[in-house]
Short mmCIF file of C-alpha atoms and ligand atoms in Angstrom, two decimals:
data_model
loop_
_atom_site.label_atom_id
_atom_site.label_comp_id
_atom_site.label_asym_id
_atom_site.label_seq_id
_atom_site.Cartn_x
_atom_site.Cartn_y
_atom_site.Cartn_z
CA MET A 112 0.26 0.08 -0.05
CA SER A 113 1.27 3.19 -1.00
CA ASN A 114 2.18 6.42 1.44
CA ALA A 115 1.69 8.83 -1.37
CA LYS A 116 -2.31 8.10 -2.34
CA PRO A 117 -4.72 10.41 -1.08
CA ILE A 118 -6.24 9.25 2.30
CA LEU A 119 -9.97 8.31 2.12
CA VAL A 120 -11.73 8.25 5.62
CA SER A 121 -15.25 7.05 6.02
CA ALA A 122 -16.89 5.55 8.99
CA ILE A 123 -20.27 3.52 9.94
CA LYS A 124 -22.37 3.67 13.08
CA PRO A 125 -23.14 0.32 14.37
CA THR A 126 -26.56 0.91 15.13
CA GLY A 127 -28.98 -0.99 12.98
CA ASP A 128 -29.87 -4.17 11.34
CA LEU A 129 -28.59 -3.42 7.65
CA HIS A 130 -31.13 -3.58 5.09
CA ILE A 131 -30.93 -3.40 1.06
CA GLY A 132 -31.19 0.32 1.12
CA ASN A 133 -27.83 0.87 3.11
CA TYR A 134 -26.48 -1.44 0.65
CA PHE A 135 -27.62 -0.14 -2.45
CA GLY A 136 -27.65 3.47 -0.90
CA ALA A 137 -24.01 3.34 0.59
CA MET A 138 -22.04 0.70 1.30
CA ARG A 139 -21.81 -0.83 -2.29
CA GLN A 140 -20.35 2.48 -3.26
CA GLN A 141 -17.97 2.85 -0.35
CA VAL A 142 -16.51 -0.48 -1.59
CA ALA A 143 -16.09 0.14 -4.81
CA LEU A 144 -14.12 3.58 -4.18
CA THR A 145 -11.92 1.45 -1.82
CA LYS A 146 -11.35 -1.16 -4.73
CA GLU A 147 -10.42 1.87 -7.41
CA GLY A 148 -7.06 1.68 -5.90
CA LYS A 149 -7.01 5.72 -5.96
CA TYR A 150 -6.77 5.95 -2.25
CA ARG A 151 -5.38 4.76 0.84
CA PRO A 152 -8.77 3.77 2.88
CA PHE A 153 -9.19 4.06 6.59
CA ILE A 154 -12.72 2.66 7.52
CA PHE A 155 -13.92 2.55 11.05
CA VAL A 156 -16.89 1.66 13.12
CA ALA A 157 -17.79 4.37 14.69
CA ASP A 158 -18.96 3.00 18.12
CA TYR A 159 -18.29 6.06 20.36
CA HIS A 160 -20.73 8.07 17.76
CA ALA A 161 -23.24 5.32 18.53
CA LEU A 162 -22.78 5.55 22.36
CA ASN A 163 -25.02 8.48 22.23
CA SER A 164 -28.03 6.41 21.36
CA MET A 165 -27.04 3.06 22.12
CA GLN A 166 -26.19 2.09 25.76
CA ASP A 167 -26.32 -1.51 26.23
CA ALA A 168 -23.04 -3.34 26.41
CA GLU A 169 -24.07 -6.47 24.57
CA GLU A 170 -25.89 -4.61 21.72
CA MET A 171 -22.97 -2.64 21.16
CA ARG A 172 -20.90 -5.52 21.12
CA ARG A 173 -23.12 -7.42 18.72
CA ARG A 174 -23.70 -4.72 16.29
CA THR A 175 -20.34 -3.78 16.05
CA ARG A 176 -19.59 -7.19 15.35
CA GLU A 177 -22.10 -7.75 12.71
CA VAL A 178 -21.18 -4.39 10.72
CA VAL A 179 -17.42 -5.69 10.22
CA MET A 180 -18.89 -9.03 9.18
CA ALA A 181 -21.07 -6.96 6.83
CA TYR A 182 -18.36 -5.10 5.03
CA LEU A 183 -16.29 -7.89 4.78
CA ALA A 184 -19.25 -10.09 3.28
CA VAL A 185 -19.84 -7.11 0.37
CA GLY A 186 -16.49 -7.00 -0.56
CA LEU A 187 -14.12 -4.74 1.61
CA ASP A 188 -10.65 -6.22 1.92
CA PRO A 189 -8.40 -5.75 5.00
CA LYS A 190 -5.38 -6.11 3.11
CA GLU A 191 -6.53 -2.89 1.35
CA VAL A 192 -8.50 -1.09 3.83
CA VAL A 193 -7.31 -0.44 7.31
CA LEU A 194 -10.58 -1.47 9.29
CA PHE A 195 -10.75 -0.57 12.93
CA LYS A 196 -12.97 0.32 15.46
CA GLN A 197 -13.01 4.21 16.78
CA SER A 198 -12.89 3.05 20.25
CA ASP A 199 -9.27 0.89 19.86
CA VAL A 200 -7.74 4.35 18.81
CA PRO A 201 -7.91 6.66 22.02
CA ALA A 202 -6.41 9.73 19.88
CA HIS A 203 -10.10 10.03 18.48
CA THR A 204 -11.23 11.36 21.68
CA GLU A 205 -8.01 13.28 22.69
CA LEU A 206 -8.18 15.33 19.57
CA CYS A 207 -11.98 15.75 20.27
CA TRP A 208 -11.02 17.38 23.33
CA ILE A 209 -8.54 19.65 21.96
CA PHE A 210 -11.09 20.82 19.32
CA ASP A 211 -13.80 21.51 22.10
CA SER A 212 -11.17 23.76 23.80
CA ILE A 213 -11.19 26.04 20.46
CA THR A 214 -14.83 25.82 19.39
CA THR A 215 -17.87 27.88 20.85
CA MET A 216 -20.95 26.58 21.51
CA PRO A 217 -22.91 28.98 19.04
CA TYR A 218 -20.97 27.62 16.26
CA LEU A 219 -21.82 23.97 17.44
CA MET A 220 -25.49 25.03 17.66
CA ARG A 221 -25.92 25.78 13.98
CA ALA A 222 -25.48 21.99 13.28
CA HIS A 223 -28.66 20.29 11.27
CA ALA A 224 -28.22 17.43 13.56
CA TYR A 225 -28.08 19.23 16.83
CA LYS A 226 -30.77 21.49 15.71
CA ASP A 227 -33.13 18.67 15.00
CA ALA A 228 -32.31 16.92 17.87
CA ALA A 229 -33.14 19.77 20.29
CA ALA A 230 -36.56 20.43 18.37
CA LYS A 231 -37.32 16.90 19.13
CA ASN A 232 -36.20 16.61 22.91
CA LYS A 233 -34.76 19.09 25.33
CA GLU A 234 -32.87 16.76 27.13
CA ILE A 235 -30.26 16.05 24.38
CA VAL A 236 -26.97 14.42 25.32
CA VAL A 237 -23.63 16.60 25.21
CA GLY A 238 -22.47 13.86 22.86
CA THR A 239 -24.91 14.83 20.45
CA PHE A 240 -24.17 18.46 20.81
CA ASN A 241 -20.47 17.55 20.29
CA TYR A 242 -20.65 14.89 17.31
CA PRO A 243 -19.34 17.31 14.77
CA MET A 244 -16.08 17.75 16.92
CA LEU A 245 -15.75 13.96 17.32
CA MET A 246 -16.29 13.40 13.68
CA ALA A 247 -13.62 16.08 12.81
CA ALA A 248 -10.87 14.29 14.85
CA ASP A 249 -11.76 11.25 13.02
CA ILE A 250 -11.21 12.94 9.84
CA LEU A 251 -8.50 14.99 10.53
CA LEU A 252 -6.26 12.31 12.34
CA TYR A 253 -5.83 10.60 9.19
CA ASP A 254 -4.96 13.50 6.85
CA ALA A 255 -8.11 12.68 4.91
CA ALA A 256 -8.23 14.11 1.63
CA VAL A 257 -11.75 12.67 0.95
CA VAL A 258 -14.63 11.56 3.02
CA PRO A 259 -17.32 9.68 1.05
CA VAL A 260 -20.56 10.50 2.95
CA GLY A 261 -23.87 10.65 2.03
CA GLN A 262 -25.93 14.28 1.55
CA ASP A 263 -26.93 14.33 5.02
CA GLN A 264 -23.41 14.42 6.39
CA LYS A 265 -22.06 16.90 4.00
CA GLN A 266 -22.34 19.47 6.92
CA HIS A 267 -20.27 17.63 9.22
CA VAL A 268 -17.27 17.32 7.03
CA GLU A 269 -17.42 21.36 6.47
CA TYR A 270 -16.99 21.35 10.40
CA ALA A 271 -13.84 18.99 9.91
CA ARG A 272 -12.90 21.52 7.04
CA ASP A 273 -13.30 24.92 9.42
CA THR A 274 -11.98 23.23 12.42
CA ALA A 275 -8.44 22.32 10.67
CA GLU A 276 -8.50 25.67 9.65
CA LYS A 277 -9.31 27.28 13.04
CA PHE A 278 -6.84 24.68 14.78
CA ASN A 279 -4.12 26.01 12.00
CA ARG A 280 -4.61 29.71 12.53
CA VAL A 281 -4.83 29.66 16.14
CA PHE A 282 -1.65 27.74 16.93
CA LYS A 283 0.11 29.22 13.84
CA THR A 284 0.78 25.68 12.05
CA ASP A 285 -0.24 23.73 9.09
CA ILE A 286 -0.07 20.12 10.23
CA LEU A 287 -4.02 19.82 9.98
CA LYS A 288 -5.06 19.20 6.08
CA LEU A 289 -8.27 20.46 4.81
CA PRO A 290 -10.78 17.47 3.67
CA GLU A 291 -13.13 17.33 1.04
CA PRO A 292 -16.55 15.98 1.27
CA TYR A 293 -17.09 13.28 -1.63
CA ILE A 294 -21.10 13.14 -1.80
CA MET A 295 -21.92 9.42 -2.92
CA PRO A 296 -23.89 9.87 -6.41
CA GLU A 297 -27.36 9.58 -5.25
CA VAL A 298 -28.89 6.30 -5.79
CA ALA A 299 -32.61 6.81 -6.02
CA ILE A 300 -33.89 6.25 -2.26
CA VAL A 301 -34.83 2.81 -2.21
CA PRO A 302 -38.31 2.55 -0.61
CA GLY A 303 -39.51 -0.12 1.97
CA ILE A 304 -42.14 -2.44 1.54
CA ASP A 305 -44.69 0.20 2.60
CA GLY A 306 -43.39 2.79 -0.25
CA ARG A 307 -41.87 5.43 2.18
CA LYS A 308 -38.19 5.17 2.28
CA MET A 309 -36.44 2.16 3.37
CA SER A 310 -35.49 2.79 6.92
CA LYS A 311 -34.70 0.79 10.10
CA SER A 312 -37.05 3.38 11.96
CA TYR A 313 -39.88 2.73 9.96
CA GLY A 314 -39.82 -1.39 10.17
CA ASN A 315 -39.99 -1.30 6.36
CA VAL A 316 -37.10 -2.70 5.33
CA ILE A 317 -35.59 -6.11 3.53
CA PRO A 318 -32.78 -7.14 5.36
CA LEU A 319 -29.53 -7.39 3.60
CA PHE A 320 -28.90 -10.92 4.78
CA ALA A 321 -32.48 -12.23 4.67
CA LEU A 322 -32.79 -16.01 3.86
CA ARG A 323 -35.41 -16.95 1.49
CA ASP A 324 -38.23 -17.21 3.39
CA GLU A 325 -37.89 -13.90 4.62
CA LEU A 326 -36.98 -12.52 1.41
CA VAL A 327 -40.18 -14.14 0.06
CA LYS A 328 -42.08 -12.63 2.99
CA CYS A 329 -41.07 -9.14 2.62
CA VAL A 330 -41.55 -9.03 -1.20
CA MET A 331 -44.96 -10.32 -1.12
CA SER A 332 -45.58 -7.93 1.37
CA ILE A 333 -44.62 -4.59 -0.73
CA VAL A 334 -47.54 -2.63 -0.81
CA THR A 335 -48.87 -2.32 -4.60
CA ASP A 336 -51.18 0.50 -5.84
CA SER A 337 -53.33 -0.66 -8.47
CA SER A 338 -53.73 2.84 -10.00
CA GLY A 339 -50.45 3.25 -12.00
CA GLU A 340 -49.02 1.30 -15.09
CA ARG A 341 -46.88 -0.80 -13.05
CA PRO A 342 -46.36 -1.57 -9.28
CA GLU A 343 -43.62 1.16 -8.63
CA ASN A 344 -42.56 0.24 -5.15
CA VAL A 345 -41.87 -3.26 -6.58
CA TYR A 346 -40.32 -2.12 -9.85
CA ALA A 347 -38.07 0.52 -7.83
CA ILE A 348 -36.29 -1.95 -5.96
CA HIS A 349 -36.27 -4.64 -8.60
CA LYS A 350 -34.22 -1.78 -11.13
CA LEU A 351 -31.32 -2.11 -8.20
CA VAL A 352 -31.00 -5.66 -9.31
CA ARG A 353 -31.69 -5.92 -13.18
CA SER A 354 -31.58 -3.43 -16.02
CA GLU A 355 -34.29 -0.95 -16.94
CA SER A 356 -34.62 -2.42 -20.63
CA GLU A 357 -35.00 -6.07 -19.13
CA LEU A 358 -37.59 -4.90 -16.76
CA GLU A 359 -39.47 -2.77 -19.52
CA LYS A 360 -40.37 -6.02 -21.34
CA MET A 361 -40.85 -8.06 -18.10
CA TYR A 362 -43.37 -5.21 -16.63
CA GLU A 363 -45.18 -5.32 -19.88
CA GLU A 364 -45.28 -8.94 -20.50
CA HIS A 365 -46.78 -9.22 -17.06
CA ARG A 366 -48.77 -6.09 -16.87
CA GLY A 367 -51.24 -6.65 -13.69
CA ASN A 368 -50.08 -9.70 -12.55
CA TYR A 369 -48.49 -8.24 -9.46
CA LYS A 370 -47.82 -11.83 -7.98
CA MET A 371 -45.88 -12.97 -10.83
CA LEU A 372 -43.83 -9.47 -10.69
CA LYS A 373 -43.02 -9.92 -7.07
CA GLU A 374 -41.90 -13.58 -7.59
CA LEU A 375 -39.64 -12.55 -10.56
CA LEU A 376 -38.22 -9.82 -8.02
CA ILE A 377 -37.50 -12.74 -5.37
CA GLU A 378 -35.61 -14.57 -7.85
CA ASP A 379 -33.42 -11.67 -8.96
CA LEU A 380 -32.90 -10.16 -5.48
CA ASP A 381 -32.12 -13.80 -4.16
CA ARG A 382 -29.67 -14.21 -6.96
CA SER A 383 -27.73 -10.82 -6.19
CA LEU A 384 -27.91 -11.10 -2.66
CA ALA A 385 -27.00 -14.86 -2.26
CA PRO A 386 -23.71 -14.41 -2.58
CA LEU A 387 -23.10 -12.10 0.06
CA ARG A 388 -25.36 -14.15 2.37
CA ALA A 389 -23.30 -16.89 1.68
CA LYS A 390 -20.22 -14.86 2.51
CA TYR A 391 -21.82 -13.53 5.72
CA GLU A 392 -22.57 -17.29 6.90
CA GLU A 393 -19.24 -18.29 6.48
CA LEU A 394 -17.75 -15.37 8.48
CA GLN A 395 -19.99 -16.06 11.09
CA ASN A 396 -18.67 -19.55 11.46
CA ASP A 397 -15.32 -18.39 11.99
CA PRO A 398 -14.86 -17.25 15.39
CA HIS A 399 -11.55 -15.43 14.76
CA ILE A 400 -12.04 -13.49 12.05
CA VAL A 401 -13.60 -10.22 13.37
CA GLU A 402 -11.07 -10.01 16.10
CA GLU A 403 -8.14 -10.58 13.82
CA VAL A 404 -9.19 -7.87 11.36
CA LEU A 405 -9.74 -5.36 13.90
CA ALA A 406 -6.50 -6.05 16.05
CA GLY A 407 -4.48 -5.14 12.51
CA GLY A 408 -6.89 -2.12 11.99
CA LYS A 409 -5.91 -1.14 15.20
CA SER A 410 -2.44 -1.41 15.45
CA GLU A 411 -1.89 0.58 11.71
CA ALA A 412 -4.50 3.42 12.95
CA ARG A 413 -2.79 3.62 16.18
CA ALA A 414 0.56 4.09 14.62
CA VAL A 415 -0.59 6.73 12.10
CA SER A 416 -2.76 8.70 14.38
CA GLU A 417 0.00 8.74 17.22
CA ALA A 418 2.24 10.31 14.91
CA LYS A 419 -0.33 13.02 13.96
CA MET A 420 -0.96 13.58 17.69
CA GLU A 421 2.69 13.92 18.61
CA GLN A 422 2.75 17.05 16.10
CA VAL A 423 -0.66 18.30 17.65
CA ARG A 424 0.71 17.93 21.24
CA ARG A 425 3.91 19.95 20.03
CA ALA A 426 1.83 22.44 18.09
CA ILE A 427 -0.54 23.34 21.34
CA GLY A 428 2.61 23.20 23.68
CA VAL A 429 1.58 20.13 25.96
CA ALA A 430 4.77 18.44 24.61
CA GLY A 431 8.27 19.86 23.74
P1 ADP B 545 -31.82 4.21 8.28
O1 ADP B 545 -32.45 5.18 7.50
O2 ADP B 545 -32.32 2.57 8.07
O3 ADP B 545 -31.65 4.66 9.82
P2 ADP B 545 -29.02 5.05 8.04
O4 ADP B 545 -29.45 6.43 8.09
O5 ADP B 545 -28.10 4.36 9.34
O6 ADP B 545 -30.05 4.17 7.56
O7 ADP B 545 -28.08 5.23 6.68
C1 ADP B 545 -27.07 4.51 6.47
C2 ADP B 545 -26.51 4.69 5.15
O8 ADP B 545 -27.37 3.81 4.26
C3 ADP B 545 -26.66 6.54 4.65
O9 ADP B 545 -25.21 6.83 4.06
C4 ADP B 545 -27.97 6.33 3.67
O10 ADP B 545 -27.64 7.44 2.47
C5 ADP B 545 -28.12 4.64 3.19
N1 ADP B 545 -29.20 4.71 3.08
C6 ADP B 545 -29.96 4.38 4.29
N2 ADP B 545 -31.53 3.96 3.76
C7 ADP B 545 -31.44 4.49 2.38
C8 ADP B 545 -32.28 4.15 1.49
N3 ADP B 545 -33.67 3.63 1.71
N4 ADP B 545 -32.16 4.27 0.39
C9 ADP B 545 -30.72 4.44 0.00
N5 ADP B 545 -29.88 4.77 0.63
C10 ADP B 545 -30.05 4.56 2.14
N1 LIG B 546 -21.52 10.63 11.35
C1 LIG B 546 -21.55 9.42 10.29
C2 LIG B 546 -23.07 9.36 10.05
O1 LIG B 546 -23.85 9.13 10.92
C3 LIG B 546 -20.58 8.57 10.61
C4 LIG B 546 -19.25 8.92 10.74
C5 LIG B 546 -18.30 9.24 12.10
C6 LIG B 546 -18.30 9.11 9.86
N2 LIG B 546 -17.43 9.57 11.76
C7 LIG B 546 -17.14 9.93 10.63
C8 LIG B 546 -18.28 9.31 8.72
C9 LIG B 546 -16.28 9.81 9.87
C10 LIG B 546 -17.07 9.81 7.63
C11 LIG B 546 -16.28 10.18 8.22
O2 LIG B 546 -23.34 8.38 9.00
#
């Protein structure tokens, strides 16, 4: 792995069962970017970011494992990517504190995520308020050049840029590199089985690693509306796994026969997802793989981030 390549940093919170919306909307593109070979990728499980909303030790352990296995199953290669757990690298929280010390409250109050949370709940935790500073540390520790995120995370990358600029200005240095967001091309929002956006919070998902029986159950319960030309919710999911030119023919041939179209969707989904599911099952049967991958990632991420922290500590004057 060449050190001269621009760095890519991305992360995933271990907060929910992964569904096909996550895969087609985000994971598939993240993996493809790491395979282009243009970047040196650091990808981590943002467990400390999840602690705001998930406060159950067993669940934290289980979901963290599941996220690592899911990324391996969909093609992330630990030989090409530094894959680690945020909590394994203490520099993230250390740098976060340093950023807290140069950041004002009014500036953080402008964050969309904070405003949304505050509108819903008056007693939000400090970690939610401070989320952008931990995320800035995540990004700036590795000299990230690109940060692939969905549109909803763009503001957080801007916070990281502003924070790097401010740090460099306050401490008269240039050690923090300004990152660019890389907004992943918007895959049309994947609808859930009720037609709304597929989301774990709506309980309308098709799980990414669903067994065939479960797949059948989910697809058969996709809500269809007989007023249109074709069952749009079925079609929108079908489009993810088969070309539109083939679909046009198929939906014309079986016009009005929703049961048949759903059966065809089940076949196509099953065929595309089966290899991922097989890989996931294989990983589940390997009791050591997650620990091994995370141990490798931890030592590499610690080495890189510690070198940056030495520069940071000198810049702020806590080290000589
Ligand atoms: P959820 O809405 O289920 O809580 P997250 O917010 O955890 O999902 O999303 C993780 C990633 O998956 C995000 O980058 C998001 O853009 C993508 N994603 C989630 N749901 C969908 C969907 N229905 N269609 C397309 N992309 C999605
Ligand atoms: N906040 C991101 C999300 O909710 C996850 C995340 C944490 C992240 N740290 C990051 C993404 C650093 C990119 C880079 O999806």
